[in-house]
Amino acid sequence: MTVDVSISTEENASAAQNERGERAPRARGRPGGEDSRARILSSAGKLFAARGYSGVSMRELARAAKVNLGAVNYHFGGKGKLYHETVLRLIEDIGPVFGPIIHRLVDEVSNAAGNREALSHCTANFMKDMFATVLGKRSLRWQMAFLLREFHQPSREFPMILAERINPMHDAVGTLLAAALELDPKDPSVRLRSQAFIGQIMSFGASRSVVCARLGWDDYSKNRIDFIAATIIPATLASLGLPPVVTNEEKRA
Amino acid sequence: MTVDVSISTEENASAAQNERGERAPRARGRPGGEDSRARILSSAGKLFAARGYSGVSMRELARAAKVNLGAVNYHFGGKGKLYHETVLRLIEDIGPVFGPIIHRLVDEVSNAAGNREALSHCTANFMKDMFATVLGKRSLRWQMAFLLREFHQPSREFPMILAERINPMHDAVGTLLAAALELDPKDPSVRLRSQAFIGQIMSFGASRSVVCARLGWDDYSKNRIDFIAATIIPATLASLGLPPVVTNEEKRA
DNA sequence: TATATTTGGTCAAACGTTTGAATAATCAAG
DNA sequence: CTTGATTATTCAAACGTTTGACCAAATATA
């Protein structure tokens, strides 16, 4: 448990003792290295997501991360390697976010055991989770933009993203659709409908500018995201031939 | 009619006579101008779509268009102006493609007059048109990539694209959804479902790499696009509470 | 000749990268 | 408790290349 945390955050690795009580060797040399590294990685993610690889200069990046220009190459050994590290970091970052959502979906589908009301609830829960996460999580904003960019303009890092994060998500949705449609999860039509299912959700992230322009919104907010979910979920349930989910308010009436 | 064609292709504008039979004034000076301009514009579209504004250098562009570096600035007066012209050209190009699709949809929805079988056929026809166009038309490939880029990373040209091409498309889908759901076309939930409707289709273009990877395809083909349409259309009909469309084969049986 | 276009070249600025000195911490020796 | 070696990091300057822009001369048609 403590191991997991230290791996996922990856900070303070050199600052304390290890779990055996042995003295961990303190960092030598001028301090601040891990700090700068983290700042560079964070700035790089945001900038690459917003403007793409060639749209970001090393100088701009160094300025944003508040480090010297040379420090970027010192820590990462070049722009290309930095981009690679950014993708690795992205994959690490979104794992703990989508992992539980995927886990919950697969669990609930399994527990539903074909019961269609239960499948409706799985679907609604999953979509609520996804909308809230993809559209709402401030901390995930640049990651989503980064992903969308890699989707439609795959770099050499794309296969890794596909294998580590996209395939598990699509496979999970596949089990839901297979249960709802009573088809094999490997059926090509299930895979296509998984794409439509996920693509529909992601499109609200990819076309944020369009949605906001057409709805007269400045940006998404919690209430607006809830409204999107409440609007789209019934349509998706119907598309799967699943019964509508009765909301709490409707139950009271 | 002939006017539309000449506008849409925009080539040979200086090569022949106009429709009144008057002699069009032949171009003076060194020849090749309109040719070079068109080649530059075409290369610029493809390159900007693939790598983005800053991912393309003027020299690379000149090489791709087989013109001298100076000729690009001669014709367009700079990289920024060339990008602007590329967007104008894009809007002009996709107009004749999506215009008829939109027109057909609005017409058929109007003629359906609320009849739900007729609305099913509208929907199916529109989606078939869209899938075939967005995924299939080779000539539209870079335009779609360009659009998707502008969606999620709007440049200063975005408002024009929105007004000229996106809003009409969304409004047309809005009339379909309003008829099917018996709501006002301006209802926010109709606008959101229009986004989901279109976004779902576009996602097959945006995530081409994902779809192909998961289906084991190298690329889309006519048959595969038909298969996508045949898979997704029934789901969309169900999501709108519209009756399924009976295919020709099923009718014979 | 007049006009339109192409051409090759130059320019300052910005690019990614490299370098070597300066800095700040730890560690081992005295 | 100081000292000097060692290590890690920062920093400013410079490298050679590429960038977008610009220009005057050359060229090809009317």
XYZ file of C-alpha atoms (C1' of nucleotides) in Angstrom:
566
model
C 0.000 0.000 0.000
C 2.689 2.445 0.949
C 4.684 1.050 -1.928
C 1.903 1.852 -4.353
C 1.661 5.419 -3.163
C 5.358 6.055 -3.422
C 5.422 4.627 -6.914
C 2.434 6.573 -8.129
C 3.582 9.924 -6.838
C 7.242 9.248 -7.453
C 8.211 12.281 -5.377
C 10.282 12.325 -2.170
C 11.837 9.057 -3.220
C 15.170 10.194 -1.903
C 14.021 12.220 1.080
C 13.186 9.610 3.684
C 13.993 6.175 4.954
C 12.735 3.056 3.278
C 10.291 0.674 4.879
C 13.025 -1.450 6.436
C 14.184 1.396 8.626
C 17.522 1.564 6.834
C 18.832 5.034 6.180
C 18.096 5.854 2.579
C 21.074 7.700 1.063
C 20.273 11.396 1.030
C 20.560 13.152 -2.280
C 23.941 14.603 -2.984
C 24.751 17.671 -4.936
C 22.749 20.802 -5.377
C 19.151 20.315 -4.260
C 15.976 21.017 -6.230
C 16.526 18.459 -8.965
C 13.404 16.409 -8.430
C 11.474 19.629 -8.020
C 12.647 21.072 -11.306
C 12.041 17.782 -13.061
C 8.477 17.719 -11.861
C 7.876 21.343 -12.828
C 9.273 20.765 -16.306
C 7.171 17.643 -16.790
C 4.037 19.420 -15.661
C 4.600 22.446 -17.869
C 5.510 20.232 -20.798
C 2.252 18.324 -20.512
C 0.142 21.441 -20.534
C 2.068 23.102 -23.341
C 2.328 20.039 -25.595
C -1.375 19.403 -25.078
C -2.270 22.954 -26.009
C 0.071 23.581 -28.908
C 1.559 20.280 -29.988
C 5.145 19.142 -30.177
C 6.454 21.672 -32.653
C 4.282 24.447 -31.279
C 6.298 24.521 -28.077
C 9.877 25.792 -27.938
C 12.374 24.735 -25.333
C 12.808 28.334 -24.270
C 9.100 28.874 -23.758
C 8.959 25.637 -21.837
C 11.874 26.599 -19.627
C 10.248 29.942 -18.924
C 6.933 28.283 -18.019
C 8.638 25.766 -15.745
C 10.797 28.489 -14.225
C 14.029 26.655 -14.914
C 17.075 27.463 -16.959
C 17.033 26.445 -20.599
C 19.920 24.079 -20.064
C 18.154 22.341 -17.199
C 15.575 20.864 -19.558
C 18.200 19.082 -21.573
C 20.069 18.182 -18.422
C 17.077 16.373 -16.975
C 15.609 14.845 -20.120
C 18.308 14.857 -22.739
C 16.365 16.567 -25.494
C 12.965 17.656 -26.639
C 12.004 14.285 -28.093
C 12.920 12.424 -24.928
C 10.974 14.958 -22.892
C 7.919 14.304 -25.032
C 8.364 10.587 -24.471
C 8.593 11.106 -20.717
C 5.494 13.278 -20.848
C 3.538 10.447 -22.427
C 4.795 8.016 -19.791
C 3.745 10.432 -17.088
C 0.355 10.892 -18.764
C -0.212 7.164 -18.800
C 0.745 6.944 -15.139
C -1.490 9.853 -14.246
C -4.671 8.699 -15.881
C -4.311 5.121 -14.715
C -5.592 5.769 -11.187
C -8.406 7.857 -12.639
C -9.812 5.493 -15.244
C -8.779 2.298 -13.523
C -11.488 2.471 -10.862
C -14.106 3.534 -13.409
C -13.245 0.569 -15.597
C -13.103 -1.733 -12.590
C -16.479 -0.582 -11.356
C -18.036 -1.073 -14.784
C -16.686 -4.571 -15.253
C -17.702 -5.531 -11.717
C -21.233 -4.229 -12.078
C -21.696 -5.840 -15.472
C -20.531 -9.112 -14.012
C -22.860 -8.790 -11.019
C -25.774 -7.829 -13.244
C -25.673 -11.347 -14.680
C -27.792 -10.325 -17.617
C -30.449 -8.513 -15.622
C -31.393 -5.580 -17.817
C -32.377 -3.150 -15.084
C -29.007 -3.761 -13.489
C -27.283 -3.233 -16.834
C -29.084 0.074 -17.147
C -27.646 1.151 -13.841
C -24.146 0.042 -14.887
C -24.429 2.056 -18.031
C -25.739 5.142 -16.312
C -23.092 4.967 -13.602
C -20.315 4.508 -16.088
C -21.452 7.382 -18.261
C -21.867 9.667 -15.265
C -18.345 8.763 -14.163
C -16.960 9.358 -17.623
C -18.653 12.686 -18.223
C -17.656 13.945 -14.804
C -14.075 12.790 -15.308
C -13.463 13.643 -18.942
C -15.247 16.976 -18.907
C -15.066 18.007 -15.297
C -11.751 17.122 -13.741
C -9.646 20.246 -13.939
C -6.528 18.269 -13.227
C -7.212 16.028 -16.214
C -7.863 18.784 -18.709
C -4.494 18.800 -20.415
C -4.294 15.034 -20.350
C -7.524 14.744 -22.296
C -6.384 17.330 -24.801
C -3.100 15.485 -25.155
C -4.895 12.204 -25.765
C -7.225 13.652 -28.373
C -4.234 15.061 -30.185
C -2.502 11.679 -30.185
C -5.690 10.045 -31.455
C -5.964 11.994 -34.608
C -2.292 12.658 -35.143
C -0.553 9.625 -33.670
C 3.101 10.045 -32.771
C 5.560 7.239 -32.208
C 4.238 7.075 -28.627
C 0.703 6.240 -29.699
C 0.977 2.431 -29.627
C 1.923 2.595 -25.962
C -1.077 4.748 -25.112
C -3.282 2.390 -27.067
C -2.029 -0.690 -25.310
C -1.903 0.784 -21.796
C -5.026 2.885 -21.605
C -7.273 2.801 -24.670
C -7.598 -0.927 -25.137
C -8.583 -1.597 -21.507
C -11.227 1.095 -21.690
C -12.659 -0.206 -24.953
C -12.559 -3.771 -23.703
C -14.477 -2.802 -20.575
C -17.155 -1.036 -22.580
C -17.138 -4.075 -24.828
C -18.180 -6.332 -21.959
C -21.057 -3.992 -21.165
C -22.243 -3.860 -24.762
C -21.796 -7.587 -25.200
C -24.015 -8.167 -22.179
C -26.634 -5.672 -23.286
C -26.711 -6.835 -26.891
C -26.131 -10.496 -26.068
C -23.181 -10.769 -28.408
C -19.601 -11.933 -28.097
C -17.305 -9.182 -26.739
C -14.942 -9.866 -29.625
C -17.671 -9.383 -32.222
C -16.599 -6.598 -34.608
C -19.966 -4.909 -34.244
C -19.436 -4.747 -30.489
C -16.066 -3.084 -31.045
C -17.612 -0.568 -33.418
C -20.373 0.238 -30.979
C -17.788 0.628 -28.222
C -16.109 3.236 -30.365
C -19.422 4.997 -30.933
C -20.182 4.814 -27.218
C -16.859 6.217 -26.086
C -16.479 8.544 -29.054
C -19.779 10.148 -28.251
C -18.599 10.960 -24.747
C -15.152 12.078 -25.820
C -16.627 14.286 -28.524
C -17.971 16.559 -25.823
C -14.382 17.042 -24.745
C -12.937 17.328 -28.223
C -15.608 19.773 -29.384
C -15.829 21.800 -26.224
C -15.586 24.966 -28.286
C -18.468 23.906 -30.519
C -20.699 22.794 -27.674
C -20.120 25.935 -25.677
C -20.667 28.141 -28.694
C -23.955 26.454 -29.534
C -25.280 26.364 -25.999
C -24.168 29.896 -25.207
C -21.850 28.654 -22.487
C -18.482 30.084 -21.571
C -17.219 26.735 -20.340
C -18.448 23.535 -18.764
C -19.419 23.523 -15.097
C -20.561 20.821 -12.702
C -24.232 21.580 -13.298
C -23.794 21.702 -17.050
C -21.930 18.407 -17.064
C -24.722 16.857 -15.036
C -27.159 18.226 -17.576
C -25.192 16.698 -20.425
C -25.149 13.332 -18.674
C -28.861 13.509 -17.882
C -29.568 14.266 -21.537
C -27.335 11.698 -23.179
C -27.704 8.725 -20.823
C -31.374 7.978 -21.625
C -30.577 8.084 -25.326
C -27.746 5.621 -24.895
C -29.886 3.288 -22.790
C -32.519 3.305 -25.501
C -29.895 2.601 -28.148
C -28.942 -0.538 -26.212
C -32.526 -1.629 -25.672
C -32.076 -1.167 -21.937
C -34.879 0.118 -19.696
C -34.701 3.740 -18.553
C -33.223 4.442 -15.161
C -35.665 5.932 -12.675
C -34.136 8.949 -10.966
C -34.606 9.734 -7.300
C -36.986 12.603 -7.964
C -39.151 10.488 -10.218
C -39.242 7.745 -7.597
C -40.661 10.138 -5.041
C -43.457 11.235 -7.373
C -25.190 25.361 -61.976
C -22.109 25.901 -64.085
C -21.316 28.770 -61.788
C -21.372 26.473 -58.793
C -18.998 24.053 -60.422
C -16.506 26.698 -61.429
C -16.553 28.148 -57.935
C -16.140 24.819 -56.279
C -13.193 23.679 -58.345
C -11.738 27.130 -58.760
C -9.186 25.822 -61.258
C -8.840 26.855 -64.908
C -10.446 30.162 -64.015
C -8.203 32.022 -66.401
C -7.891 29.398 -69.072
C -11.192 29.593 -70.904
C -14.093 31.807 -71.876
C -16.892 32.640 -69.518
C -20.451 31.463 -70.045
C -21.429 34.524 -72.078
C -18.988 33.637 -74.785
C -16.903 36.735 -74.147
C -13.175 36.254 -74.379
C -11.832 36.016 -70.867
C -8.634 38.114 -70.651
C -5.692 35.745 -70.747
C -3.172 36.081 -68.003
C -0.202 38.286 -68.775
C 3.321 37.785 -67.574
C 5.049 34.568 -66.793
C 2.650 31.635 -66.857
C 1.932 29.104 -64.141
C 0.537 31.519 -61.591
C -2.875 29.997 -61.017
C -1.263 26.599 -61.205
C 1.271 27.375 -58.521
C -1.313 29.037 -56.329
C -3.535 26.003 -56.472
C -0.651 23.637 -55.825
C 0.468 25.662 -52.811
C -3.047 25.802 -51.405
C -3.516 22.100 -51.835
C -0.206 21.192 -50.239
C -0.786 23.671 -47.432
C -4.121 22.074 -46.584
C -2.678 18.604 -46.379
C 0.390 19.647 -44.419
C -1.400 21.925 -41.964
C -3.986 19.218 -41.379
C -1.324 16.617 -40.717
C 1.146 18.606 -38.628
C -0.515 21.832 -37.596
C 0.477 25.418 -38.224
C 3.861 25.408 -36.536
C 4.630 21.868 -37.634
C 4.960 22.995 -41.241
C 7.772 25.176 -42.516
C 7.521 27.372 -45.556
C 10.436 25.538 -47.150
C 8.866 22.137 -46.671
C 5.646 23.526 -48.059
C 7.381 25.006 -51.087
C 9.098 21.683 -51.737
C 5.808 19.787 -51.467
C 4.059 22.217 -53.798
C 7.028 22.193 -56.172
C 7.398 25.948 -56.169
C 10.132 28.273 -55.100
C 10.123 29.458 -51.527
C 9.634 33.040 -52.602
C 6.599 32.136 -54.672
C 4.645 31.228 -51.555
C 5.093 34.673 -50.091
C 4.434 36.222 -53.481
C 1.038 34.559 -53.768
C -0.115 34.728 -50.164
C 2.013 37.311 -48.430
C 3.086 35.218 -45.480
C 2.477 32.065 -43.570
C -0.403 33.436 -41.500
C -2.236 34.715 -44.569
C -1.692 31.373 -46.278
C -3.289 29.622 -43.309
C -6.215 32.003 -43.514
C -6.630 31.325 -47.234
C -6.438 27.611 -46.532
C -9.364 27.889 -44.141
C -11.348 29.883 -46.713
C -10.582 27.237 -49.297
C -11.583 24.501 -46.868
C -14.915 26.176 -46.214
C -15.478 26.560 -49.953
C -14.508 22.960 -50.592
C -16.723 21.279 -48.052
C -19.706 23.456 -48.834
C -20.715 21.563 -51.996
C -20.157 18.299 -50.146
C -22.176 18.860 -47.006
C -24.641 21.303 -48.502
C -26.607 18.638 -50.402
C -26.488 16.263 -47.437
C -27.896 18.945 -45.163
C -30.429 19.970 -47.765
C -31.584 16.403 -48.262
C -31.958 15.877 -44.532
C -33.970 19.030 -43.960
C -36.177 18.269 -46.960
C -36.871 14.721 -45.900
C -37.586 15.710 -42.304
C -39.997 18.320 -43.568
C -41.709 15.834 -45.892
C -41.901 13.241 -43.157
C -44.341 15.511 -41.340
C -43.901 13.607 -38.128
C -44.329 10.139 -39.634
C -41.885 8.019 -37.676
C -41.121 5.465 -40.373
C -40.246 8.346 -42.665
C -38.075 9.881 -39.950
C -36.244 6.580 -39.639
C -35.444 6.695 -43.316
C -34.240 10.282 -43.059
C -31.954 9.354 -40.233
C -30.571 6.300 -41.960
C -30.009 8.181 -45.205
C -28.285 11.040 -43.457
C -26.015 8.771 -41.473
C -25.124 6.728 -44.538
C -24.288 9.951 -46.360
C -22.211 11.191 -43.479
C -20.247 8.011 -42.917
C -19.539 7.651 -46.607
C -18.472 11.280 -46.867
C -16.562 11.788 -43.644
C -14.797 8.442 -43.676
C -14.738 7.538 -47.323
C -14.089 10.544 -49.501
C -10.360 10.549 -50.149
C -10.479 14.154 -51.263
C -12.016 15.170 -47.934
C -9.522 13.405 -45.759
C -7.301 16.338 -44.948
C -10.256 18.657 -44.607
C -11.730 16.483 -41.877
C -8.404 16.309 -40.067
C -8.112 20.069 -40.368
C -11.579 20.565 -38.923
C -10.983 18.255 -35.986
C -7.820 20.153 -35.176
C -9.661 23.465 -35.231
C -12.377 22.000 -33.001
C -10.180 21.153 -30.128
C -7.566 23.829 -30.635
C -9.469 26.735 -32.169
C -7.408 29.294 -34.035
C -8.524 32.793 -34.878
C -10.240 31.292 -37.934
C -12.523 29.067 -35.884
C -15.512 31.436 -35.590
C -15.757 31.562 -39.364
C -15.768 27.783 -39.654
C -18.368 27.604 -36.926
C -20.660 30.100 -38.582
C -20.257 28.870 -42.139
C -20.209 25.109 -41.788
C -20.687 23.782 -38.265
C -23.787 25.674 -37.255
C -25.739 24.745 -40.412
C -24.871 21.096 -39.911
C -25.875 21.110 -36.258
C -29.041 23.053 -37.008
C -30.042 20.519 -39.650
C -29.509 17.613 -37.290
C -31.404 19.666 -34.742
C -34.509 19.717 -36.924
C -34.317 15.933 -37.267
C -33.930 15.386 -33.537
C -36.626 17.931 -32.731
C -39.035 16.052 -35.005
C -38.098 12.649 -33.612
C -38.172 13.742 -29.969
C -41.050 16.194 -30.433
C -39.123 19.035 -28.897
C -38.255 22.558 -29.939
C -35.154 22.674 -32.189
C -33.725 25.374 -29.917
C -34.120 23.227 -26.811
C -30.698 22.841 -25.157
C -31.174 19.095 -24.886
C -31.719 18.927 -28.643
C -28.471 20.802 -29.163
C -26.629 18.446 -26.854
C -28.032 15.409 -28.596
C -27.061 16.930 -31.941
C -23.526 17.093 -30.658
C -23.678 13.474 -29.521
C -25.170 12.462 -32.872
C -22.568 14.212 -34.980
C -19.749 13.595 -32.546
C -20.379 9.894 -32.687
C -19.987 9.916 -36.451
C -16.992 12.225 -36.447
C -15.290 10.129 -33.788
C -14.850 7.384 -36.344
C -12.853 9.872 -38.348
C -10.977 11.357 -35.415
C -10.097 7.968 -33.960
C -9.365 6.215 -37.190
C -6.153 4.900 -35.717
C -7.956 3.452 -32.710
C -10.745 1.889 -34.713
C -8.386 0.300 -37.199
C -6.108 -0.977 -34.456
C -8.997 -2.581 -32.591
C -10.659 -4.086 -35.634
C -7.406 -5.284 -37.157
C -7.896 -3.090 -40.195
C -5.191 -1.281 -42.117
C -7.560 1.477 -43.156
C -11.210 2.097 -43.924
C -12.661 0.817 -47.196
C -16.032 1.132 -48.830
C -17.212 -2.205 -47.434
C -15.936 -1.425 -43.973
C -17.630 1.962 -43.974
C -20.878 0.313 -45.014
C -20.402 -2.117 -42.158
C -19.887 0.738 -39.711
C -23.040 2.439 -40.952
C -25.045 -0.772 -40.789
C -23.892 -1.297 -37.219
C -24.382 2.199 -35.854
C -27.583 3.270 -37.625
C -29.928 0.818 -35.837
C -28.495 1.916 -32.501
C -29.101 5.563 -33.303
C -32.646 4.858 -34.461
C -33.349 3.078 -31.201
C -31.859 5.964 -29.235
C -34.384 8.272 -30.902
C -37.288 5.906 -30.386
C -37.633 5.517 -34.145
C -38.639 2.205 -35.751
C -35.878 0.138 -37.371
C -35.389 0.494 -41.095
C -36.074 -2.666 -43.045
C -33.242 -3.388 -45.464
C -33.784 -4.704 -48.968
C -32.576 -8.184 -48.107
C -34.892 -8.416 -45.138
C -37.814 -7.264 -47.274
C -37.264 -10.129 -49.723
C -37.274 -12.691 -46.958
C 7.394 47.434 -73.620
C 4.555 46.206 -69.761
C 3.083 42.808 -66.649
C 3.103 38.696 -63.972
C 5.716 35.207 -62.054
C 9.834 32.714 -60.739
C 14.300 32.527 -58.881
C 18.199 32.510 -55.821
C 19.890 34.804 -52.240
C 20.160 37.542 -47.826
C 18.471 38.865 -43.323
C 17.593 38.877 -38.337
C 15.364 36.095 -35.186
C 14.413 31.892 -33.081
C 15.386 27.188 -32.881
C 17.406 22.759 -30.210
C 21.595 21.582 -28.403
C 26.142 21.792 -26.188
C 29.573 23.544 -23.135
C 32.115 24.983 -19.160
C 32.026 27.531 -15.168
C 29.461 28.464 -10.886
C 26.776 26.796 -7.051
C 25.095 24.008 -3.210
C 24.600 20.086 -1.067
C 26.831 15.362 0.974
C 30.613 12.652 2.520
C 35.206 11.149 4.218
C 39.374 12.596 6.380
C 41.821 15.091 9.793
C 34.251 21.100 13.632
C 36.644 22.135 9.929
C 38.315 20.922 5.465
C 38.589 19.294 0.738
C 36.918 16.028 -2.599
C 32.711 14.511 -4.843
C 28.402 14.850 -6.781
C 24.149 16.958 -8.554
C 22.196 20.890 -10.335
C 21.917 25.573 -12.220
C 23.223 29.008 -15.206
C 24.876 32.087 -19.014
C 26.859 31.983 -23.253
C 27.591 30.249 -27.545
C 27.074 26.686 -31.294
C 25.376 25.690 -35.939
C 20.870 25.220 -38.139
C 16.402 26.493 -39.522
C 12.844 29.666 -39.454
C 9.650 33.397 -41.899
C 10.287 37.356 -44.392
C 12.135 40.122 -47.897
C 14.449 41.701 -52.154
C 16.473 42.592 -56.713
C 17.303 40.300 -60.812
C 15.829 37.013 -64.290
C 12.258 35.184 -67.199
C 8.254 34.453 -69.954
C 4.028 35.895 -71.787
C 0.709 39.605 -73.786
